[in-house]
GROMACS .gro file of C-alpha atoms in nm:
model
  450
    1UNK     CA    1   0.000   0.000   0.000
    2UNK     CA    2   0.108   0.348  -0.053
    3UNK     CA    3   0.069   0.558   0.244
    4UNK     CA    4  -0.063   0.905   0.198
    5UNK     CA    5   0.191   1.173   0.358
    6UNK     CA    6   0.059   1.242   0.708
    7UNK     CA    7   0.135   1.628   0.687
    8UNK     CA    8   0.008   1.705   0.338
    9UNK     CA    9  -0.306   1.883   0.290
   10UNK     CA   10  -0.631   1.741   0.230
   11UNK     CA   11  -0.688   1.769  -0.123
   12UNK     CA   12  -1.063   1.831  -0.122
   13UNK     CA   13  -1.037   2.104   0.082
   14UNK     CA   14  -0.714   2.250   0.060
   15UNK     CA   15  -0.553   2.389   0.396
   16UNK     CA   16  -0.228   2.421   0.459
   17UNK     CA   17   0.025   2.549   0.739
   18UNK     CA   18   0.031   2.952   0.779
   19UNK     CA   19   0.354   3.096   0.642
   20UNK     CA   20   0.477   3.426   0.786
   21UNK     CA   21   0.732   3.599   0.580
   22UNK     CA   22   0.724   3.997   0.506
   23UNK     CA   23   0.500   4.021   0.276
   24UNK     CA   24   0.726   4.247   0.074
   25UNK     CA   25   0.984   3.959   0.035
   26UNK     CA   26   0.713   3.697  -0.017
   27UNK     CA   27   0.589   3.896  -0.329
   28UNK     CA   28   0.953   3.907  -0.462
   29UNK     CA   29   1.013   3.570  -0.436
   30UNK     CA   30   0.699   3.495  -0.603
   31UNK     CA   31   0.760   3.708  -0.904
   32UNK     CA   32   1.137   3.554  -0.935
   33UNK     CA   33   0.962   3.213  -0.897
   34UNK     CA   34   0.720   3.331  -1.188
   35UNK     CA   35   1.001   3.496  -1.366
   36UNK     CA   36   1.219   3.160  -1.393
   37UNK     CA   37   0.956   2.950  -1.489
   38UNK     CA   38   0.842   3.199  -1.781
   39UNK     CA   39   1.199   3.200  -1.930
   40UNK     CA   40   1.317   2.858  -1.861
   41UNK     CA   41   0.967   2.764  -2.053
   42UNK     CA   42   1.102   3.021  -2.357
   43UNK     CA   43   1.391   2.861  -2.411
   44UNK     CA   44   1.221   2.496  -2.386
   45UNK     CA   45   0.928   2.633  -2.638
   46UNK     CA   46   1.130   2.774  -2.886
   47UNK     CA   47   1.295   2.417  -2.961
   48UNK     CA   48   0.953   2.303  -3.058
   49UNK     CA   49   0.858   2.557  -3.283
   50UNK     CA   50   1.204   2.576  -3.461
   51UNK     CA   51   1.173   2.209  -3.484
   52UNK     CA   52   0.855   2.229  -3.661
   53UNK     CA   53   0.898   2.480  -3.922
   54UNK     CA   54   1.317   2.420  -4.022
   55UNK     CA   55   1.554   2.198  -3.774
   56UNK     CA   56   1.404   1.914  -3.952
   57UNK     CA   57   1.581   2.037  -4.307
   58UNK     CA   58   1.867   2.171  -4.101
   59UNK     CA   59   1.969   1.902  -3.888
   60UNK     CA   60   1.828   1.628  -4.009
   61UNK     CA   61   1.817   1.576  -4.425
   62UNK     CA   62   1.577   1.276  -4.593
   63UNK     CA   63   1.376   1.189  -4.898
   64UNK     CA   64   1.093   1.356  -4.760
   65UNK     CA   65   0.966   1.642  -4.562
   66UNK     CA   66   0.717   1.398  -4.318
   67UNK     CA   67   1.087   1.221  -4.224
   68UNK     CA   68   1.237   1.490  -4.121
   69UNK     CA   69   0.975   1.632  -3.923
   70UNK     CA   70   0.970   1.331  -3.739
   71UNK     CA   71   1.387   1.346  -3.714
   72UNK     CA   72   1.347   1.651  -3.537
   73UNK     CA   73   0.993   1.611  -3.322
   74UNK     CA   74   1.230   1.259  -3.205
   75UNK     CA   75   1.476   1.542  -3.058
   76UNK     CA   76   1.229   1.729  -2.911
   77UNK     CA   77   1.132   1.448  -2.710
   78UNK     CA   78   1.462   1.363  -2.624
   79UNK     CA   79   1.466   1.627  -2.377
   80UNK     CA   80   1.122   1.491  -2.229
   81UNK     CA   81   1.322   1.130  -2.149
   82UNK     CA   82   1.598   1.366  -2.031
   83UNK     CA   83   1.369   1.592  -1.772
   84UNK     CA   84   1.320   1.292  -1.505
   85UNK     CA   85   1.696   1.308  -1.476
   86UNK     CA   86   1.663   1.646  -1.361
   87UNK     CA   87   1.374   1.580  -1.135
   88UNK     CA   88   1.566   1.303  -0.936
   89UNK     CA   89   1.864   1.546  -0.946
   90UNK     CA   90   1.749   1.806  -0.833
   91UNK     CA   91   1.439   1.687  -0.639
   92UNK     CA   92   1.741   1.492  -0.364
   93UNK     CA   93   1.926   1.786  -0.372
   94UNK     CA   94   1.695   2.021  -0.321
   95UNK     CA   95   1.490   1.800  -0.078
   96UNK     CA   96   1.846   1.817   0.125
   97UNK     CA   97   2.003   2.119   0.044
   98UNK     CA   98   1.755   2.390  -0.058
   99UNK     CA   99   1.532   2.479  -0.322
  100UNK     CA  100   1.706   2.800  -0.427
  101UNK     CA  101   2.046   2.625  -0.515
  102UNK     CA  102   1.913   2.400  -0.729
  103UNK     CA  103   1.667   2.679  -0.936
  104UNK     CA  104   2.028   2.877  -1.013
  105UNK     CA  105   2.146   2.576  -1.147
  106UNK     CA  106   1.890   2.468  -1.339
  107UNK     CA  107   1.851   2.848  -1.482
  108UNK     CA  108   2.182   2.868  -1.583
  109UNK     CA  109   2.245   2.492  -1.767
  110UNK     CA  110   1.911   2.679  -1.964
  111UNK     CA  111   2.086   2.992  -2.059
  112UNK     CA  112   2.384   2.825  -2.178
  113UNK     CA  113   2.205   2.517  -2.328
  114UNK     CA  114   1.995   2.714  -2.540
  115UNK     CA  115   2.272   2.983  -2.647
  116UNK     CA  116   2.447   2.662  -2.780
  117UNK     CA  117   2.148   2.583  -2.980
  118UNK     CA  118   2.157   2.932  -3.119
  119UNK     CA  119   2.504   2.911  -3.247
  120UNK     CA  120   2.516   2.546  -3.358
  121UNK     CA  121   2.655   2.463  -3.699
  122UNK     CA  122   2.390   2.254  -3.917
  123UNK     CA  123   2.459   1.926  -4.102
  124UNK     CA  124   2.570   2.103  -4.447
  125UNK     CA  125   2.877   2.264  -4.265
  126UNK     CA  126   3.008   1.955  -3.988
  127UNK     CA  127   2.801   1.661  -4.136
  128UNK     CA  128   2.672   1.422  -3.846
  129UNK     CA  129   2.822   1.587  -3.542
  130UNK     CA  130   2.574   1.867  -3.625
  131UNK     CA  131   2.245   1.649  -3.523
  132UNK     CA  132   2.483   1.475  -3.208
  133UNK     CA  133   2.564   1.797  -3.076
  134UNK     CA  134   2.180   1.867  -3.160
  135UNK     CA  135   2.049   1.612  -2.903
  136UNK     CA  136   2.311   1.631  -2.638
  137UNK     CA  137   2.161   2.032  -2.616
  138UNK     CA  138   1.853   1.894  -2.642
  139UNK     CA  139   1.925   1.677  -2.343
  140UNK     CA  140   2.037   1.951  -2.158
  141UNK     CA  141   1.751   2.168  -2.184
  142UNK     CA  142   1.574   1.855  -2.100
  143UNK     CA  143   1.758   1.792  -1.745
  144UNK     CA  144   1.761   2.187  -1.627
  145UNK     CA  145   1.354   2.261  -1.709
  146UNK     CA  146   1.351   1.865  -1.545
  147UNK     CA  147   1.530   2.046  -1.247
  148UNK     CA  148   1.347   2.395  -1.251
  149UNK     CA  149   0.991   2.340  -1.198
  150UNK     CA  150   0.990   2.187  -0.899
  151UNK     CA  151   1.236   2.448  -0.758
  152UNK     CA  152   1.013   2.758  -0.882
  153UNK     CA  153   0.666   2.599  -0.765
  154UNK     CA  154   0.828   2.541  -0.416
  155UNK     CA  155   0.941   2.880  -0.402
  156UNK     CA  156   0.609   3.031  -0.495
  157UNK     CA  157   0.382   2.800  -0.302
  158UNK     CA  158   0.654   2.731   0.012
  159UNK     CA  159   0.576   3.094   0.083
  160UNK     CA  160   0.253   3.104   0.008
  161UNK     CA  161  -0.022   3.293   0.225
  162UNK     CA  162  -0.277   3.094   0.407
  163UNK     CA  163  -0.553   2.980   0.217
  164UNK     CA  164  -0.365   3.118  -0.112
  165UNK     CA  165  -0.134   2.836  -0.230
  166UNK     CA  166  -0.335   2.711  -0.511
  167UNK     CA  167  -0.333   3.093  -0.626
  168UNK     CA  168   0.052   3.175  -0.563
  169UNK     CA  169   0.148   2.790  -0.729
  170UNK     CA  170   0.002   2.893  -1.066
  171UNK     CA  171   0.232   3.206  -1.104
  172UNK     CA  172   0.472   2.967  -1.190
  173UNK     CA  173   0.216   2.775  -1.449
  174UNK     CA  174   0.194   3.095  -1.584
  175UNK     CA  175   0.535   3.068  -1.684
  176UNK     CA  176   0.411   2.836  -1.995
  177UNK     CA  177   0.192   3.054  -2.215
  178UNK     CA  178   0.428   3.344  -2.134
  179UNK     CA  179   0.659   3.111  -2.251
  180UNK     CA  180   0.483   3.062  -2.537
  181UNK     CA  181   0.373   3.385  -2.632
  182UNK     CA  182   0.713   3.515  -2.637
  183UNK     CA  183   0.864   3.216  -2.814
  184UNK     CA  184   0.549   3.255  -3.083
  185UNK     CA  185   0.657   3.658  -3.066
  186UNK     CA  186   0.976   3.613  -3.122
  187UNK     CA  187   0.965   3.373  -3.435
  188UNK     CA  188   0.696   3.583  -3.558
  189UNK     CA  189   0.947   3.892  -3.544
  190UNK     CA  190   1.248   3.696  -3.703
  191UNK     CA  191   0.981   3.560  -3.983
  192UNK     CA  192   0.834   3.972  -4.076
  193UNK     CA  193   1.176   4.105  -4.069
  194UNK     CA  194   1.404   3.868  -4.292
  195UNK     CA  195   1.363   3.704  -4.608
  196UNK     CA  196   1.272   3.320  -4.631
  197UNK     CA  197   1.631   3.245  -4.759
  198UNK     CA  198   1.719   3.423  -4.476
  199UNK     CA  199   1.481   3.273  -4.169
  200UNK     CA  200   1.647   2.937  -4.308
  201UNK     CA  201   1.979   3.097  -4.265
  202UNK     CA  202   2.023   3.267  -3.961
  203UNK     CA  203   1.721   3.432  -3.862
  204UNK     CA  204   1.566   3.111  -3.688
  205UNK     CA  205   1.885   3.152  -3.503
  206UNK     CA  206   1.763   3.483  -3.294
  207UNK     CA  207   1.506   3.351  -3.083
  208UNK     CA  208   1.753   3.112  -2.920
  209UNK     CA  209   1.978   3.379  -2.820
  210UNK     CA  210   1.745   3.534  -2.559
  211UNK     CA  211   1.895   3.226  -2.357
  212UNK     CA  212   2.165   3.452  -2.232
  213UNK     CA  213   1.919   3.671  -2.066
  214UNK     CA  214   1.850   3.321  -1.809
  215UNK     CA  215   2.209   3.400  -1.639
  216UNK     CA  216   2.078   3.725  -1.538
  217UNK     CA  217   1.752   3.604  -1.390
  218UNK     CA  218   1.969   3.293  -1.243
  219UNK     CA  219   2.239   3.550  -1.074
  220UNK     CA  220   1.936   3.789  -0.953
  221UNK     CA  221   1.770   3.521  -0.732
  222UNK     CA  222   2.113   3.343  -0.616
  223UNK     CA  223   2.200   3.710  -0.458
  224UNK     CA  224   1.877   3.865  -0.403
  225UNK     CA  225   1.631   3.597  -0.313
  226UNK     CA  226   1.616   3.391   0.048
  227UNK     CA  227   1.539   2.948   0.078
  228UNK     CA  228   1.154   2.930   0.175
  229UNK     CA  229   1.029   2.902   0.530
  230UNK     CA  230   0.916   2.525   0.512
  231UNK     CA  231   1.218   2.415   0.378
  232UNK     CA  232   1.396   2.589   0.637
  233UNK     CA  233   1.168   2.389   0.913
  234UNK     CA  234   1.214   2.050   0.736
  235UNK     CA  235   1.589   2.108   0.727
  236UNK     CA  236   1.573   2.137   1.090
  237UNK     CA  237   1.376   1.855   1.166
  238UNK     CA  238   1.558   1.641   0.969
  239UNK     CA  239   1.898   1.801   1.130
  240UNK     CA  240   1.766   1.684   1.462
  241UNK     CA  241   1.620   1.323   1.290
  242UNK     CA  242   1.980   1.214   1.192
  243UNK     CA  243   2.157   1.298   1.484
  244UNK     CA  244   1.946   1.039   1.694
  245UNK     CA  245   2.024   0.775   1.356
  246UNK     CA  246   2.317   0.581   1.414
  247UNK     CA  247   2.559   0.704   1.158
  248UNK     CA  248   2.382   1.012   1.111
  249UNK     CA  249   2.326   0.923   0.713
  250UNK     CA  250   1.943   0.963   0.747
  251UNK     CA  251   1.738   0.848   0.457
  252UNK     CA  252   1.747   0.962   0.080
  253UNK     CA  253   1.421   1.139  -0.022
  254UNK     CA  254   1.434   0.899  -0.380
  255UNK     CA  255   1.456   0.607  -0.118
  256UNK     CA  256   1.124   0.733   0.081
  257UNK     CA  257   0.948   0.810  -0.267
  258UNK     CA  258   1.018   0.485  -0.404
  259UNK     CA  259   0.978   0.248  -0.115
  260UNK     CA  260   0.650   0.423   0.020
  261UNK     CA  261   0.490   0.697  -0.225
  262UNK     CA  262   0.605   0.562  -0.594
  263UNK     CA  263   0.181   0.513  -0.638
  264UNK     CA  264   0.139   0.804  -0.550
  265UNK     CA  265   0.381   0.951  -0.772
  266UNK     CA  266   0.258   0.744  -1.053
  267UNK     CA  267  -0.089   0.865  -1.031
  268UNK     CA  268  -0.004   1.233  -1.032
  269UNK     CA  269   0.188   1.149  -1.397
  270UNK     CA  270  -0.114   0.971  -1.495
  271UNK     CA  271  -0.385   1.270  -1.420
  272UNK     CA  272  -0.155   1.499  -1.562
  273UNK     CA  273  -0.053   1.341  -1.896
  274UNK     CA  274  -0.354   1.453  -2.032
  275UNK     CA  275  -0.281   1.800  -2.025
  276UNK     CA  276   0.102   1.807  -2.111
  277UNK     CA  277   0.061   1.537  -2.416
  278UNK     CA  278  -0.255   1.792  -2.567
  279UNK     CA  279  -0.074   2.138  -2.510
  280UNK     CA  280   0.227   1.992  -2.703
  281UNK     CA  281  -0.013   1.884  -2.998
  282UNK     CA  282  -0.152   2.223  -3.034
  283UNK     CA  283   0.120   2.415  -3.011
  284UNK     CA  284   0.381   2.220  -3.216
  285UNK     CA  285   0.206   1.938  -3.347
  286UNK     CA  286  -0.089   2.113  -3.509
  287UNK     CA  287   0.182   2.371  -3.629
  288UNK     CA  288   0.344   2.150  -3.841
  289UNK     CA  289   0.011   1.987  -3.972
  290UNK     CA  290  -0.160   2.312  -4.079
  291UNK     CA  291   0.168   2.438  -4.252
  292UNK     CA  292   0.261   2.122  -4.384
  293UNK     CA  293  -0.078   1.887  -4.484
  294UNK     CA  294  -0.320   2.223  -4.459
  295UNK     CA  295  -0.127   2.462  -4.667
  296UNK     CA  296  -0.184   2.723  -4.408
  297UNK     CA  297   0.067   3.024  -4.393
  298UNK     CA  298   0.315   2.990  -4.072
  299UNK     CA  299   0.277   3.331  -3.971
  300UNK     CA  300  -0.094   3.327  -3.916
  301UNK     CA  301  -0.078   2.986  -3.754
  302UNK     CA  302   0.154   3.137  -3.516
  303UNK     CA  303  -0.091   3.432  -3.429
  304UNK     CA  304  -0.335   3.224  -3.389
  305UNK     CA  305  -0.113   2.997  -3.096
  306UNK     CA  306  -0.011   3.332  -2.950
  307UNK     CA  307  -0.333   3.463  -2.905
  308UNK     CA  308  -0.442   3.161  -2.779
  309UNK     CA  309  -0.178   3.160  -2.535
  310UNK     CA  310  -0.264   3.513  -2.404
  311UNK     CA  311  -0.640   3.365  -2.272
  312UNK     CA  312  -0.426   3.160  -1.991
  313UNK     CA  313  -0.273   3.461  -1.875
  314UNK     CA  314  -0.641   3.498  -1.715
  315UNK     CA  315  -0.765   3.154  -1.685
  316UNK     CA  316  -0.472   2.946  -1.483
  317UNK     CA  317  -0.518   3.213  -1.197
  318UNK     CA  318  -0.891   3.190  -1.195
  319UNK     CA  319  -0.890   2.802  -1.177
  320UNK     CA  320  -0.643   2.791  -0.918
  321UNK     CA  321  -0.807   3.059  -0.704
  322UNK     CA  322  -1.101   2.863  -0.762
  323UNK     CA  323  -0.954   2.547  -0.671
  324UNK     CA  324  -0.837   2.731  -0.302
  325UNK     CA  325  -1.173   2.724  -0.270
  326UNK     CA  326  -1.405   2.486  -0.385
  327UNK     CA  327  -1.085   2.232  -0.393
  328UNK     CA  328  -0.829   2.074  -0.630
  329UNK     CA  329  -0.902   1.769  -0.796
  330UNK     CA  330  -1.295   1.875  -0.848
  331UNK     CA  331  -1.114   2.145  -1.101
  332UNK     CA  332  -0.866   1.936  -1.187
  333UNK     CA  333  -1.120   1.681  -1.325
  334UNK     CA  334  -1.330   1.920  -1.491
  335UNK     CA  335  -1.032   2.019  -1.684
  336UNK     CA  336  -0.996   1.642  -1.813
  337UNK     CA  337  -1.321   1.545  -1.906
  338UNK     CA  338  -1.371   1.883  -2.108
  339UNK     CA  339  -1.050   1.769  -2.303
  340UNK     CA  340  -1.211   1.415  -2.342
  341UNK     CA  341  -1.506   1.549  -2.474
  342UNK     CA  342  -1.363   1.798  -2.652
  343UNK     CA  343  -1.110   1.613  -2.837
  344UNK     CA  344  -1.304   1.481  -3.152
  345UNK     CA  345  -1.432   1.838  -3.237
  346UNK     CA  346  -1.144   2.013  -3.203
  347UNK     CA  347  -1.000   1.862  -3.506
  348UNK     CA  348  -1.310   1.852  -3.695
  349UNK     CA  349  -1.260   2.240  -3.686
  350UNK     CA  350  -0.874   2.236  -3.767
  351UNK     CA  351  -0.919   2.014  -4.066
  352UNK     CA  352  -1.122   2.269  -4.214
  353UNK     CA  353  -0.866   2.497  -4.316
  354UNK     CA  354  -1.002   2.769  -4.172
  355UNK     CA  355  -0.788   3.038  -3.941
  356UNK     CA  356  -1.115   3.133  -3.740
  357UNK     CA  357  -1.206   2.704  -3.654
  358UNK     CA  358  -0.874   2.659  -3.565
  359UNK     CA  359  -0.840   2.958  -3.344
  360UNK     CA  360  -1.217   2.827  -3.201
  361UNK     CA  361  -1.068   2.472  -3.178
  362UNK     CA  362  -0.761   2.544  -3.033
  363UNK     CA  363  -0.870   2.810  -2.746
  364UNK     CA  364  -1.170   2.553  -2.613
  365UNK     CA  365  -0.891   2.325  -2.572
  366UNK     CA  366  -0.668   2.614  -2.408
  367UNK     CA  367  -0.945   2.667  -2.199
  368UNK     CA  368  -0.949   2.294  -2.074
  369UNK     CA  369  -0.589   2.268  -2.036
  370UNK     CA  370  -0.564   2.591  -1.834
  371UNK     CA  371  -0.850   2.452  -1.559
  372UNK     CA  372  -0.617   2.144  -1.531
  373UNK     CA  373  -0.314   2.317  -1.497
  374UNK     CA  374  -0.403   2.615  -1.269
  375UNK     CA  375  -0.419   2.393  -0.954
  376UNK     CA  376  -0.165   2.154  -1.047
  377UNK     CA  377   0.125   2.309  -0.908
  378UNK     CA  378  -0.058   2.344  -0.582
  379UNK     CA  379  -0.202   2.013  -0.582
  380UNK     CA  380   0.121   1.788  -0.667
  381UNK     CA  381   0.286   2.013  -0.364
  382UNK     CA  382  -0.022   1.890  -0.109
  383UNK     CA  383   0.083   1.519  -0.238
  384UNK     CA  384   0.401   1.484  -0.057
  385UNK     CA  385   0.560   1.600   0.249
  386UNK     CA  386   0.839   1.900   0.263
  387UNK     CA  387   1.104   1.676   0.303
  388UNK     CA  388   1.055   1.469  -0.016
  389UNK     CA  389   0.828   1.740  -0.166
  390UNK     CA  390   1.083   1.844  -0.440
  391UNK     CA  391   1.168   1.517  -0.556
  392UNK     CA  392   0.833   1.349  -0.517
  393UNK     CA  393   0.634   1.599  -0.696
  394UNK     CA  394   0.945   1.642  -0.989
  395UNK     CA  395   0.885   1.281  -1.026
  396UNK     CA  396   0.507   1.328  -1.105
  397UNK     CA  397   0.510   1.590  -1.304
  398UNK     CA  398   0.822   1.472  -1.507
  399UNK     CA  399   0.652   1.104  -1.620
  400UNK     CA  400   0.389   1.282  -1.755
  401UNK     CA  401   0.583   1.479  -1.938
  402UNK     CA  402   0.786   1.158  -2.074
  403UNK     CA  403   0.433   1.000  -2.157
  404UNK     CA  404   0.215   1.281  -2.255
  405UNK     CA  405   0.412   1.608  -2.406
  406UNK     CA  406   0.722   1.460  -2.490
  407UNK     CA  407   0.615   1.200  -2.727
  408UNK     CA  408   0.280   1.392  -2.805
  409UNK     CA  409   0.390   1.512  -3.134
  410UNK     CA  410   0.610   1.252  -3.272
  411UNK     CA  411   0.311   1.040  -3.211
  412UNK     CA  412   0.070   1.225  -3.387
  413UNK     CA  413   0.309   1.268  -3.674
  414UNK     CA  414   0.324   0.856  -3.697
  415UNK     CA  415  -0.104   0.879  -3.613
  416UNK     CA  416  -0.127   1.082  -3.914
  417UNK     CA  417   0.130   0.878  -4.161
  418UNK     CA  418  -0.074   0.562  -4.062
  419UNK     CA  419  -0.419   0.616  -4.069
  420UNK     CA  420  -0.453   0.907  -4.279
  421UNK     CA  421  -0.741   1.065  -4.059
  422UNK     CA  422  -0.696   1.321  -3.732
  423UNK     CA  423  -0.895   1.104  -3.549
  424UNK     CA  424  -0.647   0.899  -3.467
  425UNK     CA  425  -0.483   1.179  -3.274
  426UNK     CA  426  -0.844   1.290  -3.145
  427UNK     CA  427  -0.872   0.908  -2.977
  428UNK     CA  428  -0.492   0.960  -2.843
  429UNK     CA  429  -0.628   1.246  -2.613
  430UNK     CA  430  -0.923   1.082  -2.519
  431UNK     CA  431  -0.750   0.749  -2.423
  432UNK     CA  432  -0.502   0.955  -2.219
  433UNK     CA  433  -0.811   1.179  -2.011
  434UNK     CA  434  -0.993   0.847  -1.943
  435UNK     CA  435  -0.606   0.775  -1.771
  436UNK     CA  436  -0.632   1.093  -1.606
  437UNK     CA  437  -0.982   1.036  -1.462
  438UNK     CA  438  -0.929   0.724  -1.321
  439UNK     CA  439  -0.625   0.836  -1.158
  440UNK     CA  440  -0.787   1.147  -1.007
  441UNK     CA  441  -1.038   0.942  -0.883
  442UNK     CA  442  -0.790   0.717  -0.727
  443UNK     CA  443  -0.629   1.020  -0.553
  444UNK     CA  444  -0.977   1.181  -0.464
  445UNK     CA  445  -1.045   0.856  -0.266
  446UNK     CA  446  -0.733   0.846  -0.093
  447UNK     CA  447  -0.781   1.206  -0.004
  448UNK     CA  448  -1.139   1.123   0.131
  449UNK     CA  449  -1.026   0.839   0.366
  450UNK     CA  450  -0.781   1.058   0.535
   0.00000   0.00000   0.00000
């Protein structure tokens, strides 16, 4: 059996332990928490879109467009199977040594990752090392976003207010359709103000430069920001836990995750898998299929994905303010049945062609995924104790990301190739919300028999 945590909060009604740092400092940590996640997401997001629209001619040259596409969405979720290294990683170390630390380090492997992508050679100019030196980036980005969200949600919701940690956790989800907007922004820039010869040439190049800016952000909150309150209180008591253990070693967070909580952590993945594997269809995999089976012009696709994008900005707050209230996993499951019913229509609109359907299509299913995601960061925190907190919710969130987003577009590429019909993808979603139900109502129970 796999004991529930006997200090995390209920999740049907979430409480949790008041906090009381000056509010000044609180709100700085929570906009540096907010900060990190938005630009760590940039630099993650504008992989995806460059490897939609060139790094599969670039990097990866075949007999045919669909091939290397699928070269290139295979990279992209290389750094998915990378970001559970990063979890563990960081999730022991920062379960032992701090959250902060391990946010700096995650912030800068980003910054320098990405520059590299930025400045790497393609396969015309240093033949196959080109695509190696491709995926071991790729990697990299992989392991430091791996490492980062779990260090920015514990920062923002560590120091949450009473009765406010669903609220404060999604300033750090907001970090993904900032992300996104400015990754969208950015490419959209690079694509109005150079030729197509150009783009091709260098000008896909320019978005993965704003990496350096990530060293800043990382060297702001290693001098200016302070480790969060409940950290500091599990330090203690585990301080005062090993000196009565014989050898003093105490016990590895990993060990206590795996030995006692790895259901637990396997249900979070599964209720969130869902949401990670459908935001990665429609903002990279639906990309590539309206530009490249639809005929529809890159630039307006794009607008459409960044003003999608912007509606999140509002609606991962609301649902997480919501779910401080009314509680977690009753959002949580709204969010992934509305994707499960909403998942055959939404392509019925894209595969009309039309820039209006798909902007309908794809901002229902915005709207779903933002309900989902709002709480999440609050809710995977409430599923573990502070002591294993960091690596325990890491581990949840990173599976999913493995089994939804990661593969989410390489799979719908194959969907496509095989059956011919965006159904196929339509049934992907749905089989992976009727995952994410069951699991939620797995969790729900085990929250109810508290």
């Amino acid at each position: 059996m796999d004991p529930a945590p006997t200090s995390a909060a209920p999740l049907s009604a979430p409480t949790q332990k008041s906090q009381d740092p000056a509010d000044p400092h609180r709100r700085k940590v929570a906009t540096a928490a907010a900060l990190a996640s938005a630009v760590e997401w940039y630099d993650y997001f504008v992989f995806g879109i460059a490897a939609a629209l060139v790094l599969g001619d670039l990097y990866f040259p075949a007999g045919s467009s669909s091939a290397g596409v699928l070269a290139a969405f295979a990279t992209f979720a290389v750094g998915f199977l990378a970001r559970p290294i990063g979890g563990v990683i960081a999730g022991q170390l920062g379960d032992k040594r701090g959250r902060k630390p391990m946010l700096v380090l995650a912030l800068t492997l980003m910054g320098v990752s990405t520059t590299g992508i930025g400045l790497l050679p393609t396969y015309e100019t240093v033949g196959i090392a080109a695509p190696i030196l491709l995926v071991t980036l790729r990697v990299l980005q992989g392991i430091a976003v791996g490492a980062q969200w779990g260090g920015a949600m514990l920062m923002a919701t560590e120091y949450a207010p009473e009765g406010k940690r669903g609220l404060y956790g999604s300033l750090v989800q907001l970090g993904v359709p900032i992300g996104v907007v400015t990754a969208n922004t950015v490419f959209l820039v690079a694509g109005a103000t150079t030729s197509e010869s150009a783009f091709e040439a260098w000008g896909w190049r320019v978005p993965f430069m704003v990496g350096l800016f990530v060293l800043v952000l990382a060297w702001y909150i290693h001098t200016r920001v302070e480790e969060t309150p409940e950290f500091r209180e599990a330090e203690r008591a585990l301080a005062e836990k090993e000196k009565g253990e014989k050898g003093g070693s105490g016990s590895s967070p990993l060990r206590t995750i795996l030995r006692h909580h790895l259901g637990t952590v396997f249900l979070a993945g599964g209720s969130f898998a869902v949401n990670t594997a459908t935001f990665y269809i429609i903002i990279t995999g639906v990309l590539d299929y309206t530009t490249r089976e639809l005929d529809m012009k890159r630039s307006a696709v794009l607008t459409v994905s960044l003003c999608v994008s912007l509606t999140q900005l509002a609606l991962i707050p609301a649902s997480a303010a919501l779910s401080d209230r009314i509680g977690r996993l009753r959002i949580y499951a709204f969010g992934a049945a509305g994707l499960a019913v909403w998942a055959v229509p939404m392509f019925l609109l894209i595969d009309t062609g039309s820039l209006l359907w798909l902007a309908v299509g794809t901002f229902v299913t915005s709207c779903f995924l933002s309900i989902m995601y709002g709480p999440q960061a609050a809710l995977f925190a409430e599923l573990f104790t502070a002591e294993m907190r960091y690596t325990g919710a890491s581990l949840g969130y990173q599976i999913a990301a493995v089994f939804g987003g990661g593969l989410a577009p390489f799979v719908m590429v194959l969907l496509l190739e095989a059956t011919g019909t965006s159904m196929a993808v339509s049934a992907y979603i749905i089989g992976l919300a009727v995952i994410a139900l069951v699991s939620i109502k797995v969790l729900a129970g085990r929250a109810s028999s508290r």
